Coordinates of C-alpha atoms in Angstrom, one line a residue:
M138 CA 15.6 12.5 -11.2
V139 CA 13.6 12.1 -8.3
T140 CA 14.9 13.4 -5.1
I141 CA 13.7 13.5 -1.3
R142 CA 14.1 17.1 0.0
L143 CA 12.3 19.6 2.5
T144 CA 9.3 21.8 1.5
R145 CA 8.8 24.9 3.6
T146 CA 5.5 25.7 5.1
G147 CA 4.4 27.7 8.3
A148 CA 4.2 31.0 9.2
K149 CA 7.2 34.0 8.8
N150 CA 9.7 33.5 11.3
R151 CA 7.9 29.9 12.4
P152 CA 9.3 27.4 9.6
F153 CA 7.7 23.9 9.3
Y154 CA 9.1 21.6 6.6
H155 CA 7.7 18.4 5.1
V156 CA 9.9 15.8 4.0
V157 CA 8.7 15.0 0.3
V158 CA 9.7 12.6 -2.5
T159 CA 9.4 15.2 -5.6
D160 CA 11.0 15.3 -9.3
S161 CA 14.1 17.5 -9.1
R162 CA 12.6 19.9 -11.7
S163 CA 9.7 21.0 -9.8
G164 CA 10.1 23.9 -7.6
R165 CA 10.9 23.9 -3.6
D166 CA 7.1 24.0 -2.4
G167 CA 5.7 22.7 -6.0
R168 CA 4.2 19.4 -6.9
Y169 CA 5.3 16.3 -5.0
I170 CA 4.9 12.5 -5.7
E171 CA 4.5 11.8 -1.9
R172 CA 4.8 13.1 1.6
V173 CA 7.2 10.7 3.8
G174 CA 7.3 12.8 6.9
F175 CA 7.9 16.4 8.9
F176 CA 10.6 18.2 10.5
N177 CA 9.9 21.0 12.9
P178 CA 13.1 23.1 13.8
V179 CA 11.1 25.4 16.4
A180 CA 9.7 22.5 18.4
R181 CA 9.2 23.3 21.8
G182 CA 8.2 21.2 25.0
N183 CA 6.4 18.0 24.0
E184 CA 6.1 18.8 20.7
E185 CA 7.3 16.3 17.9
K186 CA 10.6 17.7 16.2
L187 CA 10.7 14.9 13.5
R188 CA 8.5 11.8 12.2
L189 CA 9.8 10.1 9.1
D190 CA 8.5 7.0 7.4
T191 CA 12.0 5.3 7.1
A192 CA 10.2 2.4 5.2
R193 CA 9.0 4.5 2.5
V194 CA 12.2 6.5 2.4
D195 CA 14.4 3.2 2.0
Y196 CA 11.7 2.1 -0.9
W197 CA 12.4 5.4 -2.6
K198 CA 16.5 5.5 -2.1
A199 CA 16.2 1.7 -3.7
T200 CA 14.4 2.9 -6.8
G201 CA 17.2 5.6 -7.3
A202 CA 16.1 8.9 -5.6
Q203 CA 18.6 11.0 -4.1
T204 CA 18.5 12.6 -0.9
S205 CA 19.4 16.7 -0.3
E206 CA 22.1 17.1 2.4
R207 CA 19.8 18.3 5.3
V208 CA 17.4 15.1 4.5
A209 CA 20.5 12.4 4.6
K210 CA 21.0 14.2 8.3
L211 CA 17.4 14.0 9.4
I212 CA 17.3 10.5 8.1
K213 CA 20.6 9.8 9.9
D214 CA 19.3 11.4 13.0
A215 CA 15.9 9.5 12.9
R216 CA 17.6 6.2 12.6
K217 CA 19.8 7.0 15.6
T218 CA 16.6 7.8 17.9
V219 CA 15.0 4.7 17.0
A220 CA 17.9 2.2 17.5

């Protein structure tokens, strides 16, 4: 099954996450099909906190991809700020 989930990068105590489309059998930070955005939970000042390619997310969801709980919330937040 294809899932849309977060993969962690960044330094210790300074997380940074990529939003990726991946096979559910691969590991958290393993191989992925496509990177569709990023999430920076510790963004300060003018730093961008969230960027998502919603067109690609819609495409993958239309083909049957499932989202993790956190990514579903991030997608909802991204759509709220655009509208």
